[in-house]
XYZ file of N, CA and C in Angstrom:
807
model
N 10.467 14.225 -5.206
C 9.624 13.171 -4.658
C 9.534 13.341 -3.144
N 8.310 13.394 -2.617
C 8.117 13.527 -1.168
C 7.687 12.175 -0.608
N 8.521 11.627 0.257
C 8.301 10.284 0.776
C 8.219 10.319 2.291
N 7.256 9.595 2.854
C 7.238 9.391 4.302
C 7.413 7.904 4.566
N 8.140 7.608 5.628
C 8.469 6.213 5.958
C 7.786 5.842 7.272
N 7.081 4.727 7.247
C 6.337 4.256 8.402
C 6.980 2.993 8.958
N 6.893 2.828 10.275
C 7.321 1.604 10.942
C 6.118 1.048 11.704
N 5.681 -0.141 11.333
C 4.525 -0.770 11.955
C 5.028 -1.853 12.908
N 4.774 -1.637 14.197
C 5.315 -2.532 15.234
C 4.382 -3.717 15.439
N 4.507 -4.723 14.580
C 3.708 -5.942 14.709
C 4.335 -6.779 15.815
N 4.032 -6.381 17.042
C 4.698 -6.952 18.206
C 3.679 -7.271 19.297
N 3.872 -8.372 20.021
C 3.002 -8.664 21.171
C 3.290 -7.700 22.307
N 2.307 -7.521 23.169
C 2.511 -6.693 24.362
C 3.061 -7.574 25.477
N 4.046 -7.103 26.214
C 4.625 -7.930 27.274
C 3.652 -8.120 28.430
N 3.656 -9.305 29.014
C 2.812 -9.552 30.177
C 3.273 -8.768 31.396
N 4.547 -8.491 31.457
C 5.129 -7.724 32.554
C 5.121 -6.240 32.175
N 4.314 -5.407 32.856
C 4.240 -3.980 32.507
C 5.583 -3.256 32.549
N 6.518 -3.731 33.358
C 7.811 -3.053 33.465
C 8.628 -3.183 32.180
N 8.241 -4.089 31.294
C 8.983 -4.277 30.034
C 8.450 -3.389 28.912
N 7.315 -2.711 29.143
C 6.702 -1.926 28.065
C 7.636 -0.848 27.524
N 8.077 0.020 28.406
C 8.850 1.167 27.950
C 10.217 0.789 27.395
N 10.934 -0.172 27.987
C 12.193 -0.589 27.352
C 11.991 -1.122 25.932
N 10.915 -1.887 25.725
C 10.637 -2.388 24.378
C 10.297 -1.241 23.430
N 9.461 -0.315 23.899
C 9.090 0.807 23.052
C 10.310 1.644 22.686
N 11.190 1.862 23.640
C 12.426 2.603 23.350
C 13.254 1.879 22.297
N 13.364 0.564 22.420
C 14.123 -0.220 21.441
C 13.530 -0.051 20.046
N 12.200 -0.126 19.943
C 11.554 -0.004 18.631
C 11.687 1.408 18.077
N 11.624 2.404 18.960
C 11.832 3.783 18.513
C 13.235 3.945 17.934
N 14.205 3.362 18.628
C 15.595 3.441 18.152
C 15.727 2.778 16.778
N 15.159 1.579 16.626
C 15.249 0.861 15.361
C 14.523 1.620 14.248
N 13.347 2.174 14.581
C 12.565 2.902 13.577
C 13.304 4.149 13.117
N 13.812 4.918 14.078
C 14.521 6.150 13.727
C 15.801 5.845 12.948
N 16.505 4.791 13.338
C 17.750 4.418 12.651
C 17.494 4.023 11.208
N 16.280 3.520 10.926
C 15.930 3.114 9.567
C 15.229 4.225 8.803
N 15.194 5.423 9.377
C 14.649 6.565 8.670
C 13.147 6.739 8.755
N 12.491 6.019 9.661
C 11.037 6.133 9.781
C 10.645 7.482 10.386
N 9.484 7.961 9.987
C 8.932 9.203 10.527
C 7.798 8.954 11.508
N 7.236 7.739 11.478
C 6.099 7.420 12.348
C 6.160 5.948 12.727
N 5.934 5.665 14.007
C 5.866 4.302 14.539
C 4.453 4.061 15.054
N 3.821 2.978 14.601
C 2.444 2.667 15.002
C 2.402 1.322 15.705
N 1.602 1.236 16.792
C 1.430 0.006 17.565
C 0.076 -0.631 17.265
N -0.084 -1.937 17.584
C -1.392 -2.579 17.431
C -2.411 -2.027 18.432
N -3.638 -2.490 18.309
C -4.747 -1.991 19.126
C -4.537 -2.253 20.620
N -4.777 -1.226 21.415
C -4.742 -1.290 22.871
C -3.521 -2.059 23.389
N -2.351 -1.603 22.930
C -1.107 -2.290 23.257
C -0.812 -2.257 24.756
N -1.327 -1.288 25.470
C -1.061 -1.197 26.911
C -1.583 -2.414 27.665
N -2.591 -3.082 27.125
C -3.162 -4.274 27.757
C -2.921 -5.529 26.934
N -2.347 -5.377 25.748
C -2.210 -6.517 24.853
C -3.537 -6.997 24.314
N -4.545 -6.133 24.396
C -5.904 -6.473 23.994
C -6.368 -7.789 24.650
N -6.051 -7.907 25.945
C -6.425 -9.102 26.706
C -7.766 -8.864 27.400
N -8.755 -9.735 27.208
C -10.076 -9.536 27.817
C -10.023 -9.360 29.334
N -9.139 -10.087 30.000
C -9.069 -10.002 31.456
C -8.516 -8.665 31.946
N -7.945 -7.868 31.037
C -7.432 -6.552 31.422
C -8.320 -5.419 30.925
N -9.468 -5.761 30.381
C -10.371 -4.749 29.843
C -11.268 -4.220 30.956
N -10.640 -3.611 31.966
C -11.378 -3.101 33.122
C -10.662 -1.890 33.706
N -11.300 -1.262 34.659
C -10.811 0.005 35.213
C -9.432 -0.114 35.855
N -9.100 -1.290 36.370
C -7.804 -1.478 37.032
C -6.657 -1.189 36.057
N -6.862 -1.479 34.785
C -5.800 -1.343 33.793
C -5.966 -0.105 32.910
N -6.923 0.758 33.251
C -7.162 1.966 32.456
C -6.291 3.113 32.948
N -5.952 4.030 32.041
C -5.089 5.167 32.354
C -5.830 6.481 32.193
N -5.580 7.371 33.126
C -6.042 8.758 32.993
C -5.026 9.525 32.142
N -5.359 10.770 31.824
C -4.465 11.575 30.990
C -3.121 11.860 31.653
N -3.087 11.783 32.987
C -1.831 12.068 33.679
C -1.019 10.801 33.991
N -1.349 9.703 33.337
C -0.582 8.467 33.508
C 0.889 8.719 33.156
N 1.825 8.386 34.074
C 3.252 8.653 33.832
C 3.799 8.008 32.555
N 3.300 6.830 32.178
C 3.800 6.179 30.969
C 3.586 7.066 29.748
N 2.458 7.770 29.696
C 2.160 8.626 28.549
C 3.165 9.768 28.442
N 3.588 10.297 29.583
C 4.596 11.352 29.563
C 5.922 10.836 29.020
N 6.245 9.585 29.334
C 7.483 8.996 28.823
C 7.389 8.786 27.312
N 6.225 8.350 26.829
C 6.040 8.175 25.386
C 6.246 9.507 24.660
N 5.707 10.574 25.241
C 5.885 11.902 24.647
C 7.362 12.271 24.581
N 8.105 11.957 25.631
C 9.538 12.273 25.631
C 10.298 11.439 24.601
N 9.875 10.181 24.426
C 10.512 9.341 23.407
C 10.307 9.925 22.014
N 9.108 10.437 21.752
C 8.852 11.065 20.455
C 9.821 12.208 20.203
N 9.972 13.071 21.196
C 10.880 14.198 21.054
C 12.328 13.783 20.960
N 12.713 12.782 21.736
C 14.099 12.321 21.748
C 14.515 11.743 20.402
N 13.634 10.967 19.797
C 13.969 10.303 18.534
C 13.474 11.066 17.311
N 12.757 12.186 17.532
C 12.210 12.931 16.409
C 11.260 12.087 15.586
N 10.416 11.314 16.283
C 9.591 10.283 15.668
C 8.156 10.416 16.165
N 7.202 10.484 15.246
C 5.796 10.432 15.647
C 5.494 9.018 16.134
N 4.738 8.903 17.225
C 4.410 7.594 17.800
C 2.900 7.478 17.954
N 2.334 6.454 17.309
C 0.916 6.146 17.483
C 0.784 5.126 18.594
N 0.493 5.609 19.812
C 0.458 4.762 21.009
C -0.990 4.418 21.346
N -1.253 3.157 21.669
C -2.621 2.694 21.899
C -2.769 2.182 23.326
N -3.905 2.529 23.952
C -4.075 2.146 25.352
C -5.538 2.191 25.779
N -5.802 1.578 26.914
C -7.127 1.624 27.536
C -7.195 2.903 28.354
N -8.075 3.812 27.938
C -8.152 5.138 28.550
C -9.365 5.256 29.466
N -9.256 6.155 30.422
C -10.385 6.498 31.291
C -10.780 7.939 31.024
N -12.057 8.146 30.702
C -12.550 9.503 30.459
C -13.858 9.698 31.216
N -13.856 10.597 32.157
C -15.040 10.885 32.974
C -15.623 9.609 33.567
N -14.747 8.728 33.997
C -15.177 7.493 34.629
C -15.461 6.359 33.675
N -15.563 6.637 32.384
C -15.837 5.607 31.381
C -14.534 5.127 30.751
N -14.527 3.894 30.258
C -13.345 3.312 29.632
C -13.451 3.425 28.118
N -12.322 3.759 27.473
C -12.301 3.931 26.024
C -11.061 3.285 25.415
N -11.200 2.876 24.180
C -10.136 2.254 23.394
C -9.495 3.378 22.581
N -8.267 3.766 22.909
C -7.717 5.033 22.415
C -6.424 4.868 21.627
N -6.326 5.682 20.591
C -5.059 5.928 19.887
C -4.665 7.365 20.162
N -3.461 7.549 20.672
C -2.916 8.901 20.836
C -1.664 8.997 19.975
N -1.680 9.934 19.048
C -0.551 10.128 18.147
C 0.265 11.323 18.620
N 1.500 11.039 19.013
C 2.424 12.096 19.416
C 3.227 12.537 18.201
N 3.351 13.846 18.024
C 4.180 14.367 16.957
C 5.649 14.193 17.279
N 6.495 14.445 16.288
C 7.935 14.268 16.474
C 8.520 15.225 17.503
N 7.737 16.234 17.914
C 8.196 17.156 18.956
C 7.684 16.760 20.337
N 6.964 15.647 20.424
C 6.457 15.172 21.704
C 5.082 15.685 22.078
N 4.500 16.538 21.259
C 3.164 17.049 21.556
C 2.102 16.064 21.072
N 0.893 16.157 21.643
C -0.211 15.317 21.200
C -0.763 15.916 19.906
N -0.584 15.190 18.806
C -0.996 15.691 17.497
C -2.417 15.265 17.146
N -2.824 14.098 17.642
C -4.162 13.569 17.344
C -4.540 12.577 18.435
N -5.799 12.595 18.824
C -6.300 11.615 19.780
C -7.657 11.116 19.295
N -7.796 9.794 19.244
C -9.020 9.201 18.721
C -9.461 8.032 19.605
N -10.747 8.015 19.957
C -11.336 6.913 20.708
C -12.215 6.091 19.782
N -11.997 4.803 19.771
C -12.721 3.879 18.890
C -14.231 4.095 18.985
N -14.861 4.329 17.847
C -16.295 4.605 17.808
C -17.115 3.323 17.875
N -16.755 2.349 17.052
C -17.541 1.111 16.958
C -16.977 0.053 17.909
N -17.618 -0.067 19.057
C -17.174 -1.028 20.069
C -17.687 -2.422 19.714
N -16.819 -3.422 19.814
C -17.200 -4.797 19.490
C -18.037 -5.406 20.613
N -19.129 -6.027 20.236
C -19.972 -6.741 21.195
C -20.117 -8.176 20.716
N -18.979 -8.862 20.602
C -18.989 -10.229 20.124
C -19.373 -11.185 21.248
N -19.424 -12.458 20.937
C -19.908 -13.460 21.890
C -19.124 -13.428 23.195
N -17.805 -13.284 23.103
C -17.003 -13.299 24.324
C -17.096 -11.990 25.100
N -17.734 -10.968 24.517
C -17.954 -9.713 25.238
C -16.688 -8.965 25.562
N -15.682 -9.053 24.700
C -14.370 -8.479 24.999
C -14.438 -7.001 25.355
N -15.219 -6.218 24.617
C -15.212 -4.773 24.802
C -16.501 -4.221 25.411
N -17.335 -5.062 25.967
C -18.637 -4.596 26.442
C -18.526 -3.623 27.613
N -17.372 -3.585 28.272
C -17.190 -2.641 29.372
C -16.790 -1.255 28.889
N -16.579 -1.112 27.574
C -16.061 0.140 27.038
C -17.164 1.027 26.480
N -16.865 2.302 26.414
C -17.752 3.304 25.819
C -17.188 3.712 24.463
N -18.063 3.851 23.471
C -17.617 4.261 22.153
C -17.242 5.729 22.104
N -16.375 6.064 21.181
C -15.971 7.459 20.997
C -17.080 8.287 20.380
N -16.830 9.587 20.259
C -17.873 10.532 19.845
C -17.833 10.869 18.359
N -16.667 10.754 17.718
C -16.568 11.170 16.315
C -15.248 10.692 15.736
N -15.155 10.789 14.406
C -13.912 10.507 13.710
C -13.149 11.818 13.531
N -11.838 11.752 13.676
C -11.040 12.982 13.687
C -9.860 12.883 12.737
N -9.428 14.030 12.245
C -8.224 14.177 11.427
C -7.406 15.336 11.974
N -6.132 15.324 11.654
C -5.249 16.425 12.035
C -4.108 16.520 11.040
N -3.568 17.705 10.889
C -2.391 17.916 10.045
C -1.145 17.625 10.869
N -0.359 16.637 10.424
C 0.788 16.160 11.175
C 2.062 16.374 10.349
N 3.108 16.874 10.991
C 4.407 17.021 10.331
C 5.121 15.676 10.336
N 5.394 15.161 9.131
C 6.096 13.883 8.984
C 7.179 14.040 7.921
N 8.415 13.938 8.335
C 9.518 13.984 7.386
C 9.568 15.244 6.555
N 9.283 16.374 7.138
C 9.327 17.629 6.410
C 8.071 17.925 5.611
N 7.088 17.016 5.649
C 5.817 17.208 4.964
C 4.695 17.364 5.985
N 3.663 18.091 5.605
C 2.459 18.160 6.426
C 1.434 17.224 5.817
N 1.046 16.217 6.585
C 0.162 15.160 6.097
C -1.138 15.198 6.895
N -2.254 15.084 6.195
C -3.565 15.036 6.839
C -3.820 13.593 7.273
N -3.804 13.359 8.599
C -3.867 12.007 9.154
C -5.178 11.818 9.907
N -5.813 10.667 9.695
C -7.007 10.277 10.431
C -6.794 8.912 11.057
N -7.820 8.401 11.740
C -7.668 7.119 12.425
C -8.981 6.348 12.463
N -8.849 5.048 12.348
C -9.886 4.079 12.671
C -9.221 3.022 13.542
N -9.975 2.357 14.383
C -9.422 1.282 15.197
C -10.208 0.003 14.924
N -9.520 -0.988 14.369
C -10.036 -2.328 14.152
C -11.463 -2.343 13.596
N -12.472 -2.628 14.410
C -13.850 -2.821 13.957
C -14.388 -1.618 13.191
N -13.833 -0.429 13.449
C -14.274 0.779 12.721
C -14.164 0.589 11.210
N -13.117 -0.136 10.760
C -12.877 -0.249 9.318
C -13.931 -1.095 8.624
N -14.775 -1.801 9.415
C -15.853 -2.600 8.825
C -16.979 -1.718 8.283
N -16.999 -0.458 8.665
C -18.105 0.434 8.324
C -17.659 1.442 7.271
N -18.319 1.428 6.124
C -17.943 2.346 5.059
C -18.101 3.799 5.480
N -19.046 4.064 6.381
C -19.277 5.437 6.840
C -18.058 6.002 7.567
N -17.319 5.137 8.245
C -16.128 5.596 8.956
C -15.096 6.149 7.978
N -14.832 5.392 6.917
C -13.897 5.859 5.914
C -14.375 7.128 5.243
N -15.676 7.188 4.948
C -16.204 8.377 4.275
C -16.129 9.607 5.172
N -16.351 9.435 6.478
C -16.247 10.564 7.400
C -14.827 11.131 7.384
N -13.833 10.262 7.344
C -12.442 10.719 7.302
C -12.096 11.323 5.947
N -12.616 10.739 4.881
C -12.371 11.269 3.540
C -12.924 12.686 3.421
N -14.090 12.914 3.984
C -14.704 14.237 3.891
C -13.944 15.270 4.717
N -13.118 14.814 5.665
C -12.256 15.723 6.419
C -10.885 15.885 5.755
N -10.701 15.260 4.607
C -9.462 15.437 3.856
C -8.348 14.482 4.200
N -8.649 13.357 4.870
C -7.597 12.423 5.280
C -6.786 11.937 4.083
N -5.466 11.971 4.217
C -4.564 11.419 3.209
C -4.007 10.070 3.663
N -3.818 9.932 4.965
C -3.299 8.703 5.555
C -4.154 8.362 6.762
N -4.652 7.123 6.818
C -5.476 6.680 7.940
C -4.731 5.577 8.686
N -4.547 5.763 9.989
C -3.872 4.796 10.845
C -4.905 3.843 11.435
N -4.594 2.540 11.397
C -5.539 1.529 11.881
C -4.829 0.555 12.823
N -4.789 0.851 14.123
C -4.367 -0.169 15.079
C -5.392 -1.302 15.068
N -4.937 -2.555 15.155
C -5.840 -3.675 14.916
C -5.579 -4.821 15.880
N -6.616 -5.646 16.109
C -6.482 -6.843 16.939
C -7.520 -7.875 16.498
N -7.256 -8.525 15.366
C -8.130 -9.598 14.903
C -7.434 -10.309 13.744
N -8.012 -11.418 13.303
C -7.476 -12.137 12.150
C -7.786 -11.355 10.886
N -6.769 -11.102 10.077
C -6.943 -10.293 8.874
C -6.983 -11.120 7.586
N -6.335 -12.290 7.555
C -6.338 -13.057 6.301
C -6.475 -14.557 6.508
N -6.584 -15.000 7.760
C -6.704 -16.435 8.015
C -7.892 -16.750 8.904
N -8.943 -15.933 8.818
C -10.154 -16.187 9.587
C -10.838 -17.450 9.056
N -11.317 -18.300 9.967
C -11.907 -19.573 9.557
C -13.127 -19.389 8.673
N -13.882 -18.325 8.883
C -15.094 -18.088 8.103
C -14.885 -17.087 6.971
N -14.015 -16.103 7.193
C -13.887 -15.003 6.244
C -12.640 -15.064 5.370
N -11.701 -15.921 5.718
C -10.455 -15.936 4.957
C -9.761 -14.590 5.048
N -9.437 -13.980 3.888
C -8.740 -12.686 3.888
C -9.670 -11.529 3.531
N -10.969 -11.715 3.733
C -11.937 -10.680 3.338
C -11.656 -9.351 4.022
N -11.262 -9.380 5.294
C -11.010 -8.114 5.995
C -9.880 -7.330 5.328
N -8.855 -8.027 4.902
C -7.741 -7.358 4.235
C -8.193 -6.775 2.897
N -8.934 -7.553 2.138
C -9.406 -7.061 0.839
C -10.414 -5.922 1.018
N -11.239 -6.017 2.061
C -12.199 -4.945 2.350
C -11.463 -3.639 2.623
N -10.352 -3.724 3.352
C -9.594 -2.530 3.683
C -8.963 -1.920 2.432
N -8.559 -2.764 1.509
C -8.028 -2.248 0.239
C -9.120 -1.464 -0.504
N -10.336 -1.992 -0.481
C -11.450 -1.277 -1.097
C -11.757 0.021 -0.389
N -11.639 0.010 0.939
C -11.888 1.227 1.702
C -10.914 2.326 1.298
N -9.652 1.948 1.073
C -8.652 2.933 0.639
C -8.996 3.489 -0.734
N -9.339 2.613 -1.663
C -9.650 3.045 -3.024
C -10.866 3.951 -3.070
N -11.940 3.548 -2.395
C -13.180 4.314 -2.509
C -13.074 5.696 -1.874
N -12.124 5.856 -0.949
C -11.977 7.149 -0.276
C -10.706 7.887 -0.656
N -9.891 7.277 -1.513
C -8.703 7.944 -2.038
C -7.726 8.365 -0.952
N -7.562 7.482 0.053
C -6.529 7.728 1.058
C -5.699 6.461 1.257
N -4.506 6.638 1.806
C -3.654 5.506 2.154
C -4.046 4.997 3.532
N -3.794 3.719 3.773
C -4.126 3.093 5.049
C -2.904 2.351 5.571
N -2.568 2.588 6.853
C -1.510 1.835 7.523
C -2.138 1.065 8.674
N -2.129 -0.257 8.579
C -2.716 -1.116 9.607
C -1.610 -1.841 10.350
N -1.723 -1.871 11.688
C -0.763 -2.589 12.519
C -1.508 -3.587 13.394
N -1.180 -4.869 13.229
C -1.887 -5.955 13.904
C -0.925 -6.718 14.823
N -1.486 -7.580 15.662
C -0.674 -8.458 16.503
C -0.200 -9.673 15.706
N 0.993 -10.173 15.998
C 1.503 -11.358 15.310
C 0.867 -12.636 15.861
N 1.188 -13.757 15.216
C 0.819 -15.069 15.752
C 1.636 -15.320 17.029
N 1.088 -16.070 17.950
C -0.159 -16.813 17.869
C -1.403 -16.038 18.293
N -1.240 -14.781 18.729
C -2.426 -14.046 19.171
C -3.376 -13.800 18.004
N -2.860 -13.212 16.929
C -3.622 -13.050 15.686
C -2.728 -13.473 14.523
N -2.904 -12.919 13.354
C -2.148 -13.455 12.211
C -1.332 -12.403 11.472
N -0.964 -11.334 12.164
C -0.127 -10.327 11.534
C -0.820 -9.645 10.376
N -0.167 -9.623 9.214
C -0.690 -8.953 8.014
C -0.745 -7.442 8.176
N 0.114 -6.902 9.043
C 0.256 -5.442 9.080
C 0.626 -4.982 7.684
N 0.137 -3.812 7.293
C 0.316 -3.442 5.886
C 0.196 -1.939 5.671
N 0.710 -1.520 4.513
C 0.474 -0.176 4.001
C -0.213 -0.320 2.654
N -1.348 0.342 2.505
C -2.155 0.304 1.289
C -2.215 1.718 0.738
N -1.993 1.868 -0.571
C -2.037 3.215 -1.136
C -3.455 3.600 -1.535
N -3.616 4.806 -2.055
C -4.942 5.340 -2.346
C -5.603 4.678 -3.552
N -4.876 3.812 -4.234
C -5.466 3.020 -5.320
C -5.877 1.634 -4.833
N -5.679 1.370 -3.536
C -6.008 0.070 -2.971
C -4.922 -0.970 -3.147
N -3.727 -0.548 -3.551
C -2.631 -1.483 -3.778
C -1.829 -1.703 -2.500
N -1.430 -2.942 -2.266
C -0.590 -3.271 -1.117
C 0.847 -2.860 -1.412
N 1.340 -1.871 -0.683
C 2.727 -1.441 -0.841
C 3.667 -2.268 0.034
N 3.137 -2.769 1.151
C 3.927 -3.614 2.052
C 2.963 -4.478 2.842
N 3.355 -5.724 3.093
C 2.497 -6.665 3.815
C 3.378 -7.592 4.633
N 3.131 -7.645 5.939
C 3.909 -8.501 6.835
C 3.359 -9.922 6.830
N 4.201 -10.873 7.229
C 3.725 -12.227 7.472
C 3.145 -12.272 8.891
N 3.136 -13.406 9.554
C 2.507 -13.486 10.881
C 3.516 -13.430 12.022
N 4.778 -13.151 11.711
C 5.811 -13.151 12.750
C 5.996 -11.767 13.373
N 6.480 -11.723 14.622
C 6.753 -10.434 15.257
C 7.856 -9.684 14.523
N 7.756 -8.365 14.513
C 8.802 -7.555 13.898
C 8.308 -6.172 13.557
N 9.216 -5.350 13.057
C 8.863 -4.029 12.553
C 8.748 -4.113 11.037
N 7.623 -3.670 10.512
C 7.442 -3.597 9.066
C 7.668 -2.158 8.633
N 8.645 -1.943 7.768
C 8.917 -0.604 7.241
C 8.255 -0.463 5.881
N 7.644 0.696 5.657
C 6.929 0.915 4.402
C 6.993 2.387 4.033
N 7.140 2.654 2.744
C 7.266 4.025 2.245
C 6.012 4.431 1.477
N 5.588 5.660 1.710
C 4.422 6.213 1.021
C 4.853 7.468 0.280
N 4.672 7.465 -1.037
C 5.031 8.610 -1.850
C 3.854 9.585 -1.894
N 4.005 10.716 -1.252
C 2.896 11.664 -1.118
C 2.510 12.307 -2.437
N 3.496 12.647 -3.263
C 3.173 13.278 -4.548
C 2.288 12.373 -5.389
N 2.615 11.080 -5.420
C 1.816 10.135 -6.197
C 0.400 10.049 -5.633
N 0.298 10.008 -4.305
C -1.025 9.954 -3.679
C -1.847 11.196 -4.022
N -1.224 12.360 -3.913
C -1.958 13.611 -4.144
C -2.318 13.785 -5.617
N -1.448 13.363 -6.500
C -1.772 13.443 -7.924
C -2.928 12.522 -8.272
N -2.933 11.331 -7.687
C -4.026 10.384 -7.920
C -5.344 10.947 -7.404
N -5.318 11.529 -6.225
C -6.540 12.106 -5.660
C -7.077 13.223 -6.557
N -6.193 14.076 -7.032
C -6.617 15.185 -7.884
C -7.220 14.669 -9.188
N -6.603 13.646 -9.759
C -7.114 13.083 -11.002
C -8.483 12.436 -10.790
N -8.651 11.747 -9.665
C -9.918 11.076 -9.415
C -11.048 12.062 -9.121
N -10.719 13.194 -8.548
C -11.751 14.201 -8.307
C -12.336 14.713 -9.617
N -11.502 14.742 -10.661
C -12.005 15.164 -11.971
C -13.000 14.142 -12.519
N -12.795 12.857 -12.171
C -13.654 11.787 -12.683
C -14.887 11.591 -11.810
N -14.672 11.512 -10.479
C -15.749 11.178 -9.546
C -16.469 12.415 -9.025
N -15.820 13.559 -9.141
C -16.392 14.764 -8.557
C -15.916 14.953 -7.126
N -16.279 16.074 -6.563
C -15.885 16.382 -5.194
C -16.608 15.448 -4.213
N -16.011 15.206 -3.028
C -16.684 14.388 -2.017
C -18.065 14.967 -1.695
N -19.036 14.077 -1.575
C -20.377 14.539 -1.216
C -21.100 15.184 -2.375
N -20.770 14.769 -3.613
C -21.372 15.383 -4.794
C -22.888 15.254 -4.804
N -23.416 14.107 -4.324
C -24.863 13.884 -4.301
C -25.348 13.540 -2.898
N -25.209 14.454 -1.938
C -25.647 14.132 -0.573
C -27.143 13.865 -0.486
N -27.917 14.380 -1.439
C -29.355 14.154 -1.411
C -29.728 12.691 -1.601
N -28.810 11.898 -2.161
C -29.091 10.490 -2.405
C -28.649 9.585 -1.256
N -28.004 10.161 -0.245
C -27.440 9.339 0.843
C -27.902 9.835 2.203
N -29.177 9.929 2.389
C -29.700 10.405 3.670
C -29.865 9.235 4.630
């Protein structure tokens, strides 16, 4: 049995920037001590997804010293870290997930494609990313095909399909919104994500902010759309195990039934 263990840091971002790295080190220690292979943070944790910090003053270039420390933490603890931050690229601001491998190298980098333009204009200063990406990541002695969506991206079926067509087995979803207690939608976003996993035959790991900022519900969903782990709304680390053999066997069986991805591209122009 090939198992990978995930730690989802359903934690608020500290208002004091000097507390970021000590907290991250603490969570890395706890995750590694519990046998986790990957630690994931909520969306844009460097700013706490605060509208007043969604500007150039709080954006980081690639040579930001904090990023170098995150890379060293990955290597020190032998732990992949999905770190989220407000990035600066060619003068434009982007909502970024950078996944460091257990050796401290950058294994995957993804900029949120679907920027939110809601009434409060939280992300209107940001530029959308260029594409959806996947990479082969070493996790717990296994090579796993990992992709990413960030929050609003998961609302679009095309995002999941783009990752599925690249062979994604596990999709990481840093998040910052209500997932099951929305006044208008209830838990539709959570159920929608379960459907996204099923229709694309990949597992999904979502990490959200706890109450009172949002409502938690960080979770691991398998390729059948089943909830393997689901957090309440309190701060904490959610540990969840994903059995790769079961996922891969399910995918192989479903390909016999549904056919290969993109079987009828002529019908979806």
